[in-house]
Amino acid sequence: MGSKEGEPLFPLDLLYRAWERVHRKGASGGIDGVSVDDFEARIERNLQILCDELNSQRYIPEASRRIAIPKEDGQKRMLSLPTVRDKVAQMAVLMLLEEKWEREFLDCSYAYRKGKGVNRAIGRVEHYLNQKLHWVATCDIDDFFDSIDHTLLLDYLLRRGTDPRFLRLIELWIKMGFVHRGRFSDVRGGVPQGAVISPLLANIYLHPFDQHLRDGGWSHVRYADDFVILCRSKDEAEMALLDAEKFLTESLHLRLNPLENPVRSLDEGFIFLGINFQGSVRSMAPGKLAKAKRKLQEICSRASEEDLTQVTRDVNALVQLWRHHYHRCNDRRAFEELDGTLVDKLEEALRLRSKPLTDEERRSLDTLEYLLPIAPRERTGRVRKFLVASKETPKPRKGASAPPSVAQAVAARRRKYQRRFALTSELVVSSPRSSIGLYKGQVQLRHKGRPTRRVSLSNLRHIVVLADPVSISSNLIRLCAQRKVQIEFLDFSGRPQARLDAPHWSRWDLSLSQIEAARNGKGAELAKAFVRAKMTNQRNLLKYLDKYRKRTDPDFHTALEEELPRMENCIRSLEEAEDISNMEELRRKLFALEAKVASSYWKVVRHIVPPELEFPGRRRKGALDLVNQMLNYGYGILYGRVYGAVTLAGLNPNMSFLHAPRADRPTLVYDLVEEFRVQVVDRVIFGMLGRGEPAGMEEGRLDGSTRRNVTQNVLERLALPMSFRGGRKPLDDIIRYQAGQVARFLSGEVKRYRPFVAKW
């Protein structure tokens, strides 16, 4: 469906109508923190901007906010909450598409459709049962919303003539990631539960399935991902189930939840949409009755502290919903149980109430609804009982560029939320005479007595102190220790000076394994793995940079072409060190190979550094130039992270393999750092230099602004998710994982240690 020629696809009046629907629902806001009321306060401006962006194809949705909702089985259902602005946009598309699709959908589909719903679905089941179709296959699709194949859905919409502009919006909404616990995550499939457009997309995706069953002559009733197929015999029902399962698997890439007895007769009984059908009896399914009691208890318990008028409204809304849903049930016993639960739990909550009821709250008790009819005298008695319990007496931008692709739009939002998480998970203290303490459940940073920043403890992972003097409250230190928030102190060169953390002691069994590893070959294997990872990461980073510099920087490309064979040869030569059993001899061999690769690496890197910075090559100690000091500063931050990961894994940081153990040095930290130098620090510093970010020195060391910029960029890099072992993890988590793998390898839990190697 598209607009008439010359007319905008999204007229402003359509967005006002879409807004009215969203406003009536009054749903929660999304990641931007803008509520329905906030959006309404500037409604004309908000809708005009949205209208302009939609019609010019400049609209890009925000990531959704992910929340967990408890399920009946104790697990959690993840809901994605779009922003109010995105809900209005989705509602507008829904309003434009649903009329067309309503003409397409079959009458066996009852979820998320006007004039359909649960009661009509149950009525349709009764219709088939009256036709003597007494054998039923009950099915539900496993993880349906999260399993919808994006390619199949978008291809089907395209084949059905969907306007490309709608297609782009739908693709944006289903591929845009989400934010959960402060982190942005990509999505690889599925449609977000909680999005306005998702129910329609779900029905569209299953429409070919409905057509297939109808064309096969089967009688079925579907409500979202739950459906029943009603047949005349057991054999027929089993054939229908196999047919349905085959189509879902092969054509839609979906699978059914395995059930113990999916095919049952009416005499045996079956459950559909919360109703137990058995013979002539229709009753609430036992699981639904238990859930209903828990819901009533949850609402009634609020009466001990909250406004009783609102509690009464919520109870009444729930009772009305149940009456509507279960009005076909002839199960008086279940309704009596629910009414009894309502009276008992409300009375119990009112006994705990400390503040007196208002006149309005007392009147609300007279309006309380029940599932079964109640005589006036009995209602009066219940109200008196409640009162006794409560101790009461009776415009568009011109010259806009082409809209970004869906992949570009999703990537832009991903970067935005990754940066936001990095900023909220790390607190960097870079100004002298600062103090850190707690304020209303948040960590507050003050400078010269004035608040400068507040960070939520739920997101905070590290506090990094770069300045001196800085004071930290003891209650914050205790809380950080409990929540495993590490506090690190770095000197002006980035070297760790001290750390505050919960007590961690090396595990005696791991310490013993570390000692034995020097003799049983595991230490040699780890030493080679650390060096192999470092050399391979250096080579891979240069190849990655060459992809973008090959045409624009011929000197870099030529230098890499010259040095790359030498690096490859050293990496291959590493395997020749397998027969060396003496650790000292092995170390000399490994460091010799590592030095050759490093020499080639830094020769090529010199072509990245602007000539005016006069980069002399890599200098570790006594570096006087800007680039080496920036690198050393970044490595110092990395040392602190790896130290924390090593101690959390229970390893002894002084017992190493690549570097010779020293009692006064955390040499195991130096070992593991080698895997991460290139990706965590080198790539960050090279990027800063390439972007021309301001950097400078004063009195022979990095100035305060440069130290802050290096710190912030490295911390953002640590929060960046990377491809890892078939999934994606932030680098900070990968560091902890690798330290744990070292421990598991030494203790024999895993047979091989795989170092961290980044792809290029």
PDB file of C-alpha atoms in Angstrom, residues 446-583:
ATOM      1  CA  ARG A 446      32.229  16.508  43.698  1.00  0.00           C
ATOM      2  CA  HIS A 447      34.973  18.964  42.776  1.00  0.00           C
ATOM      3  CA  LYS A 448      35.820  21.686  45.279  1.00  0.00           C
ATOM      4  CA  GLY A 449      32.530  20.944  47.036  1.00  0.00           C
ATOM      5  CA  ARG A 450      30.316  21.211  43.949  1.00  0.00           C
ATOM      6  CA  PRO A 451      28.562  18.145  42.451  1.00  0.00           C
ATOM      7  CA  THR A 452      29.879  17.455  38.940  1.00  0.00           C
ATOM      8  CA  ARG A 453      28.539  13.999  38.122  1.00  0.00           C
ATOM      9  CA  ARG A 454      26.284  11.232  39.410  1.00  0.00           C
ATOM     10  CA  VAL A 455      26.393   7.602  38.273  1.00  0.00           C
ATOM     11  CA  SER A 456      23.978   4.769  39.068  1.00  0.00           C
ATOM     12  CA  LEU A 457      25.547   1.961  41.098  1.00  0.00           C
ATOM     13  CA  SER A 458      23.612  -0.610  39.071  1.00  0.00           C
ATOM     14  CA  ASN A 459      25.693   0.177  35.952  1.00  0.00           C
ATOM     15  CA  LEU A 460      29.020   1.111  37.571  1.00  0.00           C
ATOM     16  CA  ARG A 461      31.892  -1.361  37.135  1.00  0.00           C
ATOM     17  CA  HIS A 462      35.049   0.673  37.739  1.00  0.00           C
ATOM     18  CA  ILE A 463      36.225   3.884  39.380  1.00  0.00           C
ATOM     19  CA  VAL A 464      39.529   5.172  38.005  1.00  0.00           C
ATOM     20  CA  VAL A 465      41.385   7.860  39.988  1.00  0.00           C
ATOM     21  CA  LEU A 466      43.888   9.863  37.918  1.00  0.00           C
ATOM     22  CA  ALA A 467      44.327  12.901  40.147  1.00  0.00           C
ATOM     23  CA  ASP A 468      45.703  13.690  43.585  1.00  0.00           C
ATOM     24  CA  PRO A 469      44.418  14.481  46.191  1.00  0.00           C
ATOM     25  CA  VAL A 470      41.053  12.682  46.005  1.00  0.00           C
ATOM     26  CA  SER A 471      38.927  11.538  48.944  1.00  0.00           C
ATOM     27  CA  ILE A 472      36.559   8.543  48.906  1.00  0.00           C
ATOM     28  CA  SER A 473      33.930   7.856  51.556  1.00  0.00           C
ATOM     29  CA  SER A 474      34.276   4.606  53.495  1.00  0.00           C
ATOM     30  CA  ASN A 475      30.632   3.623  52.925  1.00  0.00           C
ATOM     31  CA  LEU A 476      31.180   3.883  49.172  1.00  0.00           C
ATOM     32  CA  ILE A 477      34.287   1.701  49.425  1.00  0.00           C
ATOM     33  CA  ARG A 478      32.334  -0.956  51.322  1.00  0.00           C
ATOM     34  CA  LEU A 479      29.471  -0.862  48.812  1.00  0.00           C
ATOM     35  CA  CYS A 480      31.872  -1.068  45.863  1.00  0.00           C
ATOM     36  CA  ALA A 481      33.524  -4.105  47.451  1.00  0.00           C
ATOM     37  CA  GLN A 482      30.127  -5.797  47.874  1.00  0.00           C
ATOM     38  CA  ARG A 483      29.179  -5.088  44.249  1.00  0.00           C
ATOM     39  CA  LYS A 484      32.630  -5.982  42.867  1.00  0.00           C
ATOM     40  CA  VAL A 485      33.205  -2.424  41.619  1.00  0.00           C
ATOM     41  CA  GLN A 486      36.971  -1.974  41.405  1.00  0.00           C
ATOM     42  CA  ILE A 487      38.641   1.315  42.389  1.00  0.00           C
ATOM     43  CA  GLU A 488      41.996   1.876  40.675  1.00  0.00           C
ATOM     44  CA  PHE A 489      44.629   4.573  41.205  1.00  0.00           C
ATOM     45  CA  LEU A 490      46.931   5.413  38.275  1.00  0.00           C
ATOM     46  CA  ASP A 491      49.983   7.672  38.232  1.00  0.00           C
ATOM     47  CA  PHE A 492      50.679  10.329  35.588  1.00  0.00           C
ATOM     48  CA  SER A 493      52.132   7.704  33.214  1.00  0.00           C
ATOM     49  CA  GLY A 494      49.152   5.358  33.536  1.00  0.00           C
ATOM     50  CA  ARG A 495      50.895   2.789  35.731  1.00  0.00           C
ATOM     51  CA  PRO A 496      48.674   1.250  38.453  1.00  0.00           C
ATOM     52  CA  GLN A 497      49.677   2.577  41.883  1.00  0.00           C
ATOM     53  CA  ALA A 498      46.988   0.983  44.039  1.00  0.00           C
ATOM     54  CA  ARG A 499      43.562  -0.629  43.926  1.00  0.00           C
ATOM     55  CA  LEU A 500      40.664  -0.997  46.325  1.00  0.00           C
ATOM     56  CA  ASP A 501      38.715  -4.189  45.889  1.00  0.00           C
ATOM     57  CA  ALA A 502      36.968  -6.935  47.809  1.00  0.00           C
ATOM     58  CA  PRO A 503      39.493  -9.364  49.339  1.00  0.00           C
ATOM     59  CA  HIS A 504      40.568 -11.991  46.815  1.00  0.00           C
ATOM     60  CA  TRP A 505      42.987 -14.741  47.750  1.00  0.00           C
ATOM     61  CA  SER A 506      44.717 -17.085  45.366  1.00  0.00           C
ATOM     62  CA  ARG A 507      43.268 -20.579  45.439  1.00  0.00           C
ATOM     63  CA  TRP A 508      45.833 -22.946  46.918  1.00  0.00           C
ATOM     64  CA  ASP A 509      44.990 -25.625  44.346  1.00  0.00           C
ATOM     65  CA  LEU A 510      45.521 -23.200  41.467  1.00  0.00           C
ATOM     66  CA  SER A 511      48.786 -21.971  42.983  1.00  0.00           C
ATOM     67  CA  LEU A 512      49.937 -25.585  43.124  1.00  0.00           C
ATOM     68  CA  SER A 513      48.834 -26.094  39.511  1.00  0.00           C
ATOM     69  CA  GLN A 514      50.780 -22.959  38.514  1.00  0.00           C
ATOM     70  CA  ILE A 515      53.917 -24.422  40.105  1.00  0.00           C
ATOM     71  CA  GLU A 516      53.411 -27.817  38.464  1.00  0.00           C
ATOM     72  CA  ALA A 517      52.739 -26.197  35.060  1.00  0.00           C
ATOM     73  CA  ALA A 518      56.416 -25.256  34.770  1.00  0.00           C
ATOM     74  CA  ARG A 519      57.235 -28.993  34.813  1.00  0.00           C
ATOM     75  CA  ASN A 520      54.282 -30.694  33.102  1.00  0.00           C
ATOM     76  CA  GLY A 521      54.301 -28.699  29.857  1.00  0.00           C
ATOM     77  CA  LYS A 522      51.192 -26.601  30.539  1.00  0.00           C
ATOM     78  CA  GLY A 523      53.301 -23.560  31.356  1.00  0.00           C
ATOM     79  CA  ALA A 524      55.110 -23.870  28.038  1.00  0.00           C
ATOM     80  CA  GLU A 525      51.799 -24.196  26.211  1.00  0.00           C
ATOM     81  CA  LEU A 526      50.458 -21.042  27.882  1.00  0.00           C
ATOM     82  CA  ALA A 527      53.639 -19.082  27.186  1.00  0.00           C
ATOM     83  CA  LYS A 528      53.448 -19.939  23.484  1.00  0.00           C
ATOM     84  CA  ALA A 529      49.725 -19.117  23.391  1.00  0.00           C
ATOM     85  CA  PHE A 530      50.309 -15.652  24.854  1.00  0.00           C
ATOM     86  CA  VAL A 531      53.069 -14.858  22.333  1.00  0.00           C
ATOM     87  CA  ARG A 532      51.129 -16.354  19.419  1.00  0.00           C
ATOM     88  CA  ALA A 533      48.115 -14.195  20.296  1.00  0.00           C
ATOM     89  CA  LYS A 534      50.174 -11.015  20.514  1.00  0.00           C
ATOM     90  CA  MET A 535      51.965 -11.585  17.210  1.00  0.00           C
ATOM     91  CA  THR A 536      48.790 -12.641  15.395  1.00  0.00           C
ATOM     92  CA  ASN A 537      46.861  -9.635  16.733  1.00  0.00           C
ATOM     93  CA  GLN A 538      49.642  -7.299  15.575  1.00  0.00           C
ATOM     94  CA  ARG A 539      49.555  -8.798  12.098  1.00  0.00           C
ATOM     95  CA  ASN A 540      45.737  -8.736  11.959  1.00  0.00           C
ATOM     96  CA  LEU A 541      45.512  -5.087  13.011  1.00  0.00           C
ATOM     97  CA  LEU A 542      47.911  -4.036  10.269  1.00  0.00           C
ATOM     98  CA  LYS A 543      45.929  -6.021   7.693  1.00  0.00           C
ATOM     99  CA  TYR A 544      42.734  -4.416   8.962  1.00  0.00           C
ATOM    100  CA  LEU A 545      44.210  -0.929   8.633  1.00  0.00           C
ATOM    101  CA  ASP A 546      45.503  -1.777   5.151  1.00  0.00           C
ATOM    102  CA  LYS A 547      41.951  -2.448   3.964  1.00  0.00           C
ATOM    103  CA  TYR A 548      41.222   1.262   4.338  1.00  0.00           C
ATOM    104  CA  ARG A 549      44.663   2.694   3.546  1.00  0.00           C
ATOM    105  CA  LYS A 550      45.619   0.616   0.513  1.00  0.00           C
ATOM    106  CA  ARG A 551      44.566   3.302  -1.962  1.00  0.00           C
ATOM    107  CA  THR A 552      44.967   6.422   0.152  1.00  0.00           C
ATOM    108  CA  ASP A 553      48.308   5.655   1.832  1.00  0.00           C
ATOM    109  CA  PRO A 554      50.654   3.801  -0.582  1.00  0.00           C
ATOM    110  CA  ASP A 555      53.630   4.182   1.779  1.00  0.00           C
ATOM    111  CA  PHE A 556      51.789   2.268   4.493  1.00  0.00           C
ATOM    112  CA  HIS A 557      50.754  -0.435   2.045  1.00  0.00           C
ATOM    113  CA  THR A 558      54.295  -0.799   0.671  1.00  0.00           C
ATOM    114  CA  ALA A 559      55.774  -1.030   4.176  1.00  0.00           C
ATOM    115  CA  LEU A 560      53.254  -3.708   5.126  1.00  0.00           C
ATOM    116  CA  GLU A 561      53.931  -5.686   1.950  1.00  0.00           C
ATOM    117  CA  GLU A 562      57.616  -5.685   2.905  1.00  0.00           C
ATOM    118  CA  GLU A 563      57.211  -6.613   6.570  1.00  0.00           C
ATOM    119  CA  LEU A 564      54.254  -8.993   6.407  1.00  0.00           C
ATOM    120  CA  PRO A 565      56.251 -12.042   5.153  1.00  0.00           C
ATOM    121  CA  ARG A 566      58.692 -11.619   8.041  1.00  0.00           C
ATOM    122  CA  MET A 567      55.819 -11.519  10.525  1.00  0.00           C
ATOM    123  CA  GLU A 568      54.148 -14.571   8.973  1.00  0.00           C
ATOM    124  CA  ASN A 569      57.436 -16.481   9.063  1.00  0.00           C
ATOM    125  CA  CYS A 570      57.896 -15.760  12.786  1.00  0.00           C
ATOM    126  CA  ILE A 571      54.360 -16.883  13.572  1.00  0.00           C
ATOM    127  CA  ARG A 572      55.012 -20.157  11.736  1.00  0.00           C
ATOM    128  CA  SER A 573      58.378 -20.544  13.482  1.00  0.00           C
ATOM    129  CA  LEU A 574      56.635 -20.458  16.835  1.00  0.00           C
ATOM    130  CA  GLU A 575      55.612 -24.072  16.394  1.00  0.00           C
ATOM    131  CA  GLU A 576      59.281 -25.099  16.234  1.00  0.00           C
ATOM    132  CA  ALA A 577      59.577 -24.194  19.923  1.00  0.00           C
ATOM    133  CA  GLU A 578      57.426 -27.206  20.851  1.00  0.00           C
ATOM    134  CA  ASP A 579      60.368 -29.465  21.740  1.00  0.00           C
ATOM    135  CA  ILE A 580      61.940 -27.004  24.197  1.00  0.00           C
ATOM    136  CA  SER A 581      61.230 -28.276  27.708  1.00  0.00           C
ATOM    137  CA  ASN A 582      63.465 -25.874  29.636  1.00  0.00           C
ATOM    138  CA  MET A 583      61.357 -22.794  30.471  1.00  0.00           C
TER     139      MET A 583
END
